[in-house]
Amino acid sequence: MSVVNNNPERRRFLSGAFMTLGLTLGLGAMGTRFMQFLMPDVATKKSSEILLGKTDDLSGNGAKFFDVAGKKVALMQTEEGFTAYSRICTNLGCLVSWDNANDQFRCPCHNGVFDRNGKNISGPPPRPLDQYEVVKRGKSIYIKLDVA
Amino acid sequence: METTETKATEDKTFWQKTYDMAQEEIPDHLNRFSYCLGATPLILFIILAVTGILLTFYYIPFPGQAYNSIKTITEETYLGWFIRGVHQVTVNLMVLALLLHIIRVFITRAYRDGGGLKWFLGAGLFFTVLAFGFTGYSLVYDNVSYWGMTVVTDMIRQIPVVGEPIFLLLRGGEDVTELTLLRLYDLHTKLLPLLIVLLIGAHIIAIRTLGFAKITKHQGTHPFFPGHGLKMLAMTVMLLIVIVNLAAIFPPTMGDPANPLVVASDVSPPWYFSAIYRWIIIAPREAGLFSVFAFFTLFTIYPYIDRGFSDRGANMLRVNLAIGLIVAIFFATMTIWEALV
Amino acid sequence: MQEEQNASEKSKPADQMSDPITEKLLSMWRSLKTGLRTLFADEEKGDYNLMKYFIGILSLILFFALTMVGYVSVKEGKMEFKPVITEPGKQCLDCHTKKGLTAGAIRDWKMSQHAAKGIGCNECHIPTKDAPERIQSMTTVCEDSKVRLEVSSSNCKQCHEAKVTEFAKGKHSKAWLAMEAMPSTKDQPYAIMDGEKGCGGCHKIGRDEGQCDSCHTRHLFSAEEARKPEACGTCHMGFDHPQWEMYITSKHGMIYQSEKHNYDFTKKIKDWYSKPYDASTKTPRAPVCVTCHMPDGGHDVLTAWGFLALRLPEEDAEWMGYRATILQGLGILDAEGNPTDRLGAVKAADMARLTKAEWDAERKKMVDICAQCHGETWSEGELEKIDGLIKEADKLMAEAVTIVQALYDDNILPRPTDYPPSVDLLRFYEVQSGIEQTLYVMFLEHRMRTFQGGFHSNPDYLHWYGWAKMKRDLVEIREEAAKLRADHK
């Protein structure tokens, strides 16, 4: 009996396609698991209020630096209250320092300058310093941070 | 696959030339699974290398932190248990496959007819894999790791002439310190991988160059691509299924952390070292160590011994079968003895 | 050299017995081997289609296995404490850790909410400017001379202003004052009062404007801990106020004991019954101390009747008569029925409700609380029953006080040298005669249990440890009085 629909190329294509699909899924899943293993867990962070101090101790003209839960923060007192800036320069991530004489933040890496309101006034930084939310309870100043 | 035989060599593309180089006529006896126990360790080695590299992204090779970093991987990192589990399961399968491969090669005398180089490289590979097993387990820095490190380096010291320098090299000093852990880590992740890749390459090239020993029953051949290649692909996937399932059914655990002040009475090495461990315990000290070294030396140069005897007319097939059986039974007995104690 | 094939391959016996089952098995084995060989061996024209499908199927199986792997969960919910250590706190911790000091406090602190928010040692152990003098004048062995071992609520107030203010309105904050106001406090050894080992051990809750660690203990300061009856149990137990014993063996307490592992004490008290018709095993099915005494988490603990089951004014004239006698026995009213200095102390310590409006407000608060579970009218009725019982108990008490006072008036009891010759129930056990001891126990132990047992739903305490013992005391007092009078003649 002759075989109708005998098409070796089709059969070869189908088997090859099925194998490729299977391999993609199987080995792809394997590779995905490997990548998931490598990716560090950044999802579980909850925001928490951390105490910085009392208003009496924190008032003053210049910026006060804090290292809170690993975050480098600069606290400034303004007419409205307190503002907390991140010390991470918005150019490429160095830490800014406070220049009391000129009333500004300076970044030593590429000479970026921010004024006392965090606004980038000179040098490469593309945008003002990031801010953290400040919460005042009674006489205590808290800063809102993501703590792992 | 397009046949490339019809084209003239200058017209062929790079890939076609590579394909031609890799293509080979494989004897048909390699269709039997028992003859594919050489490809198995290769596949398993690749899995070990990949999972091992992944583990180095989280492992910290210093005594205070090594155990905890592995604990973190096992208990906290997402899929950490899985990667470590795959690594562990694969090590066990690797040693098992190697032992089966050695037995098969030995019983079929595949090193004959000038194939002795394959055997020497294979012996080197075997010892390298055992070194991998030892150094790898030491990195966990649990009680077994610590005392294993101490005892094995001490054993190595007993080797005449070369023992003392190797001992100092491994320990990084007289005592087991953080330098020891660091050196074993470097061996496991840098030196030994380099060595084994070279040996694997040489072993495969030797097989390609020297060919396979002839077996009368299966006379035909088949091409490497696609036949044997697909077979290896099927084996890869089958092995992965087995490994993934075993890793899920028997996930990795943590032993007690290393306590340099107390020798825990229940430390014993991984199963593939159990036989030697038990033998050394029951044999008188010098005799035990010497016999182990002697065995491994004879093992390495066996093709010469075989040729010596077969030239004098001995039926080495029968001899090998007998020796293989004796060694296998001895190994199994010692291993089971150690497991029961 | 040609070699023979693998000698391990078994050769078939030349004369195989023909047996249908063996034949079947052998043919199955042969077809299996053929099938496997077909799968793995050469195919015609090098197509290897079967092999490729095989690989594809295996890969899909692998894919599913790996999908399941992703759902294997590791050890869940590892309790991670992440204390935030600030600059000043770091100084304290480094030195204390190096010197091996205060490990317990540091362990507890690390698990606390304070630590999670960066509130360290200095915020509490360096007293604020308005901290009590007693603390400011203490000496310290710390290298930082500003540090004090003891902490007052003035430091807590910096962040917890509302709660400290509330607390100040309640009775707990007056506890130390009340203790010092007792006439015999000064006569007891240092350890008992000021040394905080006896009366002082519990009444210290009111010292230094409030010691907040009495209920949410240091240095964990857990609100969850404070909501449980165990937090109250150290002080509210025993001789004159066995609330713990009465509660824990009452029906309410037994339900608590058998179900407490289900109750969610991390929830704020005002949220427990916020959805009154939602059933959950996590919601307490019976009241605990804070349910009735700190509804909405209020720290101003007050009750209608107060500690001594006294109130003013009293509409019931007969009852007022009994109460007046008792107040005279307490030295709050003098022999003519006029208020003494002690009434001022009662007012200052907020020890009793002195207006009808206050009493009614507290009573209504309590009825509303009972009505979270029970019917309102029913609850009112139950509480009124106890009110009635207090009157009966006061009748017995008044008679007893009258008897003993008469002994004083008739000069039968020995004249004390350092206090006025009349009944003074507040002297507690610092009285000379046996009959006065019986009177004091009748008041401070048995009368207390009569009404406290009622309000804490413990019939046994109310009756056998309360009412029955009051009756017994009265019999003894009458008998002893008669004997003394007879001897005196």
Coordinates of N, CA and C in Angstrom, one line a residue, chain C residues 84-236:
Chain C
V84 N 17.4 50.4 64.1 CA 18.1 51.5 63.5 C 18.9 52.2 64.6
I85 N 20.2 52.1 64.4 CA 21.1 52.6 65.5 C 21.6 54.0 65.0
T86 N 21.3 55.0 65.8 CA 21.7 56.4 65.5 C 23.1 56.6 66.2
E87 N 23.6 57.8 65.9 CA 25.0 58.1 66.4 C 25.1 58.1 67.9
P88 N 24.2 58.8 68.6 CA 24.3 58.8 70.1 C 24.0 57.4 70.6
G89 N 23.0 56.7 70.1 CA 22.7 55.4 70.5 C 23.9 54.4 70.3
K90 N 24.6 54.7 69.2 CA 25.8 53.8 68.9 C 26.8 53.9 70.0
Q91 N 27.0 55.1 70.5 CA 28.0 55.3 71.6 C 27.6 54.4 72.8
C92 N 26.3 54.5 73.2 CA 25.9 53.7 74.3 C 26.1 52.2 74.1
L93 N 25.6 51.8 72.9 CA 25.6 50.3 72.6 C 27.1 49.8 72.5
D94 N 27.9 50.6 71.9 CA 29.3 50.1 71.7 C 30.0 49.9 73.1
C95 N 29.8 50.9 74.0 CA 30.5 50.8 75.3 C 29.8 49.7 76.1
H96 N 28.5 49.7 76.1 CA 27.8 48.7 77.0 C 28.1 47.3 76.4
T97 N 28.2 47.1 75.1 CA 28.5 45.8 74.6 C 29.9 45.4 74.9
K98 N 30.8 46.4 74.8 CA 32.2 46.0 75.0 C 32.4 45.7 76.5
K99 N 31.7 46.4 77.4 CA 31.9 46.1 78.8 C 31.0 45.0 79.3
G100 N 30.2 44.4 78.4 CA 29.3 43.3 78.9 C 28.2 43.7 79.8
L101 N 27.7 44.9 79.6 CA 26.6 45.4 80.5 C 25.2 45.3 79.8
T102 N 24.3 45.3 80.7 CA 22.8 45.4 80.3 C 22.4 44.6 79.1
A103 N 22.9 43.4 79.0 CA 22.6 42.6 77.8 C 21.1 42.4 77.6
G104 N 20.4 42.2 78.8 CA 18.9 42.0 78.7 C 18.2 43.2 78.1
A105 N 18.6 44.4 78.6 CA 17.9 45.6 78.1 C 18.2 45.7 76.6
I106 N 19.4 45.5 76.2 CA 19.7 45.7 74.8 C 19.0 44.7 73.9
R107 N 19.0 43.4 74.4 CA 18.3 42.4 73.6 C 16.8 42.8 73.4
D108 N 16.2 43.2 74.5 CA 14.8 43.6 74.4 C 14.6 44.8 73.5
W109 N 15.5 45.8 73.7 CA 15.3 47.0 72.9 C 15.4 46.7 71.4
K110 N 16.3 45.8 71.0 CA 16.5 45.5 69.6 C 15.2 45.0 69.0
M111 N 14.3 44.4 69.8 CA 13.1 43.8 69.2 C 12.0 44.8 69.3
S112 N 12.2 46.0 69.8 CA 11.1 46.9 70.1 C 10.8 47.8 68.9
Q113 N 9.7 48.4 68.9 CA 9.3 49.4 67.9 C 10.2 50.6 68.0
H114 N 10.7 51.0 69.2 CA 11.6 52.1 69.4 C 12.8 51.9 68.5
A115 N 13.4 50.7 68.6 CA 14.6 50.4 67.8 C 14.3 50.6 66.3
A116 N 13.2 50.1 65.9 CA 12.9 50.1 64.5 C 12.8 51.6 64.0
K117 N 12.5 52.5 64.9 CA 12.3 53.9 64.5 C 13.5 54.7 64.9
G118 N 14.6 54.1 65.3 CA 15.8 54.9 65.6 C 15.7 55.6 66.9
I119 N 14.8 55.2 67.8 CA 14.8 55.8 69.2 C 15.6 54.9 70.1
G120 N 16.7 55.5 70.5 CA 17.7 54.7 71.2 C 17.8 55.0 72.7
C121 N 18.9 54.8 73.3 CA 19.0 54.9 74.8 C 18.9 56.3 75.2
N122 N 19.5 57.3 74.5 CA 19.6 58.6 75.0 C 18.2 59.3 75.1
E123 N 17.3 59.0 74.2 CA 16.0 59.7 74.2 C 15.3 59.5 75.5
C124 N 15.5 58.4 76.2 CA 14.8 58.1 77.4 C 15.7 58.3 78.7
H125 N 17.0 57.9 78.5 CA 17.8 57.8 79.7 C 18.5 59.2 80.0
I126 N 18.4 60.1 79.1 CA 18.8 61.5 79.4 C 17.6 62.3 79.7
P127 N 17.3 62.6 81.0 CA 16.0 63.2 81.4 C 15.8 64.5 80.8
T128 N 14.5 64.8 80.4 CA 14.2 66.1 79.9 C 14.3 67.2 81.0
K129 N 14.2 68.4 80.6 CA 14.4 69.5 81.6 C 13.3 69.4 82.6
D130 N 12.1 69.0 82.2 CA 11.0 68.9 83.2 C 10.8 67.6 83.9
A131 N 11.9 66.8 83.9 CA 11.8 65.5 84.6 C 11.8 65.8 86.1
P132 N 11.2 64.9 86.9 CA 11.1 65.1 88.4 C 12.5 65.3 89.0
E133 N 12.5 66.0 90.0 CA 13.8 66.3 90.8 C 14.5 65.1 91.2
R134 N 13.7 64.1 91.7 CA 14.3 62.9 92.2 C 15.2 62.3 91.2
I135 N 14.8 62.3 89.9 CA 15.6 61.6 88.9 C 16.8 62.5 88.5
Q136 N 16.5 63.8 88.4 CA 17.6 64.7 88.0 C 18.7 64.7 89.0
S137 N 18.4 64.5 90.3 CA 19.4 64.6 91.3 C 20.1 63.3 91.5
M138 N 19.8 62.3 90.8 CA 20.5 61.0 91.0 C 21.9 61.1 90.4
T139 N 22.7 60.2 91.0 CA 24.1 60.1 90.4 C 24.1 58.9 89.4
T140 N 25.2 58.9 88.6 CA 25.2 57.9 87.6 C 26.7 57.3 87.5
V141 N 26.8 56.1 87.1 CA 28.1 55.5 86.9 C 28.5 55.5 85.4
C142 N 27.6 56.1 84.6 CA 27.9 56.1 83.2 C 28.9 57.2 82.9
E143 N 29.7 57.0 81.9 CA 30.7 58.0 81.5 C 30.0 59.4 81.1
D144 N 28.8 59.2 80.5 CA 28.1 60.4 80.2 C 27.3 60.9 81.4
S145 N 27.6 62.0 82.0 CA 27.0 62.3 83.3 C 25.6 62.8 83.1
K146 N 25.1 62.9 81.9 CA 23.7 63.3 81.7 C 22.8 62.1 81.9
V147 N 23.3 60.9 81.8 CA 22.5 59.7 81.8 C 22.0 59.4 83.2
R148 N 20.7 58.9 83.2 CA 20.2 58.5 84.5 C 19.6 57.1 84.3
L149 N 19.8 56.3 85.4 CA 19.3 54.9 85.3 C 17.7 54.9 85.2
E150 N 17.1 55.7 86.0 CA 15.6 55.7 86.1 C 15.1 56.7 85.1
V151 N 13.9 56.4 84.6 CA 13.3 57.2 83.6 C 11.9 57.6 84.0
S152 N 11.5 58.9 83.8 CA 10.1 59.3 84.1 C 9.3 59.5 82.9
S153 N 8.0 59.6 83.0 CA 7.2 59.7 81.9 C 7.4 61.1 81.2
S154 N 8.1 62.0 81.7 CA 8.4 63.2 81.0 C 9.1 63.0 79.7
N155 N 10.0 61.9 79.8 CA 10.7 61.6 78.5 C 9.7 60.9 77.5
C156 N 8.9 60.0 78.0 CA 7.9 59.4 77.2 C 7.0 60.4 76.5
K157 N 6.7 61.5 77.3 CA 5.8 62.5 76.8 C 6.2 63.2 75.5
Q158 N 7.6 63.2 75.3 CA 8.1 63.8 74.1 C 7.4 63.3 72.8
C159 N 7.1 62.0 72.8 CA 6.5 61.4 71.6 C 5.1 61.0 71.9
H160 N 4.8 60.5 73.2 CA 3.5 59.9 73.5 C 2.7 60.9 74.4
E161 N 2.6 62.1 73.9 CA 2.0 63.2 74.7 C 0.6 62.8 75.1
A162 N -0.2 62.4 74.2 CA -1.6 62.1 74.5 C -1.8 61.1 75.5
K163 N -1.0 60.0 75.4 CA -1.2 58.9 76.4 C -0.7 59.3 77.8
V164 N 0.4 60.0 77.8 CA 0.9 60.4 79.1 C -0.1 61.4 79.8
T165 N -0.7 62.3 79.0 CA -1.7 63.2 79.6 C -2.9 62.4 80.1
E166 N -3.4 61.5 79.3 CA -4.5 60.6 79.7 C -4.2 59.9 81.0
F167 N -3.0 59.3 81.0 CA -2.6 58.5 82.2 C -2.6 59.4 83.4
A168 N -2.2 60.7 83.2 CA -2.2 61.6 84.4 C -3.6 61.8 85.0
K169 N -4.6 61.6 84.1 CA -6.0 61.8 84.6 C -6.5 60.6 85.4
G170 N -5.9 59.5 85.2 CA -6.4 58.3 85.8 C -5.8 58.0 87.2
K171 N -6.2 56.9 87.8 CA -5.8 56.6 89.1 C -4.4 56.0 89.2
H172 N -3.9 55.4 88.2 CA -2.6 54.8 88.2 C -1.6 55.9 88.5
S173 N -1.8 57.1 88.0 CA -0.8 58.1 88.1 C -0.8 58.6 89.6
K174 N -1.9 58.4 90.3 CA -1.9 58.8 91.7 C -1.5 57.8 92.7
A175 N -1.1 56.6 92.2 CA -0.8 55.5 93.1 C 0.2 55.8 94.1
W176 N 1.3 56.5 93.7 CA 2.4 56.7 94.7 C 1.9 57.7 95.8
L177 N 1.2 58.8 95.3 CA 0.6 59.7 96.2 C -0.3 59.0 97.2
A178 N -1.1 58.2 96.7 CA -2.1 57.5 97.6 C -1.3 56.7 98.7
M179 N -0.3 56.0 98.2 CA 0.5 55.2 99.2 C 1.1 56.1 100.2
E180 N 1.7 57.2 99.8 CA 2.3 58.1 100.8 C 1.3 58.7 101.7
A181 N 0.1 58.9 101.3 CA -1.0 59.5 102.1 C -1.4 58.6 103.2
M182 N -1.1 57.3 103.1 CA -1.6 56.4 104.2 C -0.8 56.7 105.5
P183 N -1.5 56.7 106.6 CA -0.9 57.2 107.9 C 0.3 56.3 108.3
S184 N 0.3 55.0 108.0 CA 1.4 54.2 108.5 C 2.5 53.9 107.6
T185 N 2.5 54.6 106.4 CA 3.5 54.4 105.5 C 4.9 54.7 106.0
K186 N 5.0 55.8 106.8 CA 6.3 56.2 107.3 C 6.8 55.3 108.3
D187 N 5.9 54.4 108.9 CA 6.4 53.6 110.0 C 7.0 52.3 109.5
Q188 N 6.9 52.0 108.2 CA 7.3 50.7 107.7 C 8.7 50.7 107.2
P189 N 9.4 49.6 107.1 CA 10.8 49.6 106.7 C 10.9 50.2 105.3
Y190 N 12.1 50.7 105.0 CA 12.4 51.3 103.7 C 12.1 50.4 102.6
A191 N 12.4 49.1 102.7 CA 12.3 48.2 101.6 C 10.8 48.1 101.1
I192 N 9.9 48.2 102.1 CA 8.5 48.0 101.7 C 7.9 49.1 100.9
M193 N 8.3 50.4 101.3 CA 7.6 51.5 100.6 C 8.6 52.1 99.6
D194 N 9.5 52.9 100.1 CA 10.4 53.6 99.2 C 11.3 52.7 98.4
G195 N 11.6 51.6 99.0 CA 12.5 50.6 98.4 C 11.8 49.8 97.3
E196 N 10.5 50.0 97.2 CA 9.7 49.4 96.1 C 9.7 47.9 96.1
K197 N 9.8 47.3 97.4 CA 9.7 45.9 97.4 C 8.4 45.4 97.9
G198 N 7.7 46.2 98.6 CA 6.4 45.8 99.1 C 5.3 46.7 98.5
C199 N 4.6 47.5 99.2 CA 3.6 48.4 98.7 C 4.2 49.2 97.5
G200 N 5.4 49.7 97.7 CA 6.1 50.5 96.7 C 6.3 49.8 95.4
G201 N 6.4 48.4 95.5 CA 6.6 47.7 94.3 C 5.5 47.8 93.2
C202 N 4.3 48.0 93.7 CA 3.2 48.2 92.7 C 2.8 49.7 92.6
H203 N 2.9 50.4 93.7 CA 2.4 51.8 93.7 C 3.4 52.6 93.0
K204 N 4.6 52.1 92.6 CA 5.6 52.9 91.9 C 5.1 53.3 90.5
I205 N 3.9 52.7 90.1 CA 3.4 53.0 88.8 C 3.1 54.5 88.7
G206 N 2.9 55.1 89.9 CA 2.5 56.5 89.9 C 3.7 57.4 90.3
R207 N 4.9 56.8 90.4 CA 6.1 57.6 90.8 C 6.6 58.3 89.6
D208 N 7.3 59.4 89.9 CA 7.9 60.2 88.8 C 7.0 60.5 87.7
E209 N 5.8 60.9 88.0 CA 4.8 61.2 87.1 C 4.4 60.1 86.2
G210 N 4.6 58.9 86.6 CA 4.1 57.8 85.9 C 5.3 56.9 85.3
Q211 N 5.2 55.6 85.6 CA 6.2 54.7 85.0 C 5.5 53.8 84.0
C212 N 5.8 54.2 82.7 CA 5.1 53.5 81.6 C 5.5 52.1 81.4
D213 N 6.6 51.7 82.0 CA 7.0 50.3 81.8 C 6.3 49.3 82.7
S214 N 5.3 49.8 83.5 CA 4.6 48.9 84.4 C 3.8 47.9 83.6
C215 N 3.2 48.3 82.5 CA 2.3 47.4 81.8 C 3.0 46.9 80.5
H216 N 3.5 47.9 79.7 CA 4.3 47.4 78.5 C 5.8 47.5 79.0
T217 N 6.3 46.4 79.4 CA 7.5 46.4 80.2 C 8.7 46.7 79.4
R218 N 9.8 47.2 80.1 CA 11.0 47.6 79.4 C 11.8 46.3 79.0
H219 N 12.6 46.4 78.0 CA 12.7 47.5 77.1 C 12.0 47.2 75.8
L220 N 11.1 46.3 75.9 CA 10.4 45.9 74.7 C 9.2 46.9 74.4
F221 N 8.6 47.3 75.5 CA 7.5 48.3 75.4 C 6.5 47.8 74.3
S222 N 6.0 46.7 74.5 CA 5.0 46.1 73.6 C 3.6 46.4 73.9
A223 N 2.9 47.0 73.0 CA 1.5 47.3 73.3 C 0.7 46.0 73.4
E224 N 1.1 45.0 72.6 CA 0.4 43.7 72.6 C 0.5 43.1 74.0
E225 N 1.7 43.2 74.6 CA 1.9 42.7 76.0 C 0.9 43.4 76.9
A226 N 0.8 44.7 76.8 CA 0.0 45.5 77.7 C -1.5 45.2 77.6
R227 N -2.0 44.7 76.5 CA -3.4 44.4 76.4 C -3.8 43.2 77.0
K228 N -2.9 42.3 77.4 CA -3.2 41.0 78.0 C -3.4 41.1 79.5
P229 N -4.3 40.3 80.1 CA -4.5 40.4 81.5 C -3.2 40.2 82.3
E230 N -2.3 39.4 81.8 CA -1.1 39.2 82.5 C -0.3 40.4 82.9
A231 N -0.5 41.5 82.0 CA 0.2 42.7 82.3 C -0.3 43.3 83.6
C232 N -1.6 43.1 83.9 CA -2.2 43.7 85.1 C -2.0 42.8 86.3
G233 N -1.7 41.6 86.1 CA -1.7 40.6 87.2 C -0.8 40.7 88.3
T234 N 0.4 41.3 88.0 CA 1.4 41.4 89.1 C 0.8 42.2 90.3
C235 N 0.2 43.3 90.0 CA -0.3 44.2 91.1 C -1.7 44.0 91.5
H236 N -2.6 43.7 90.5 CA -4.0 43.6 90.8 C -4.3 42.1 91.2

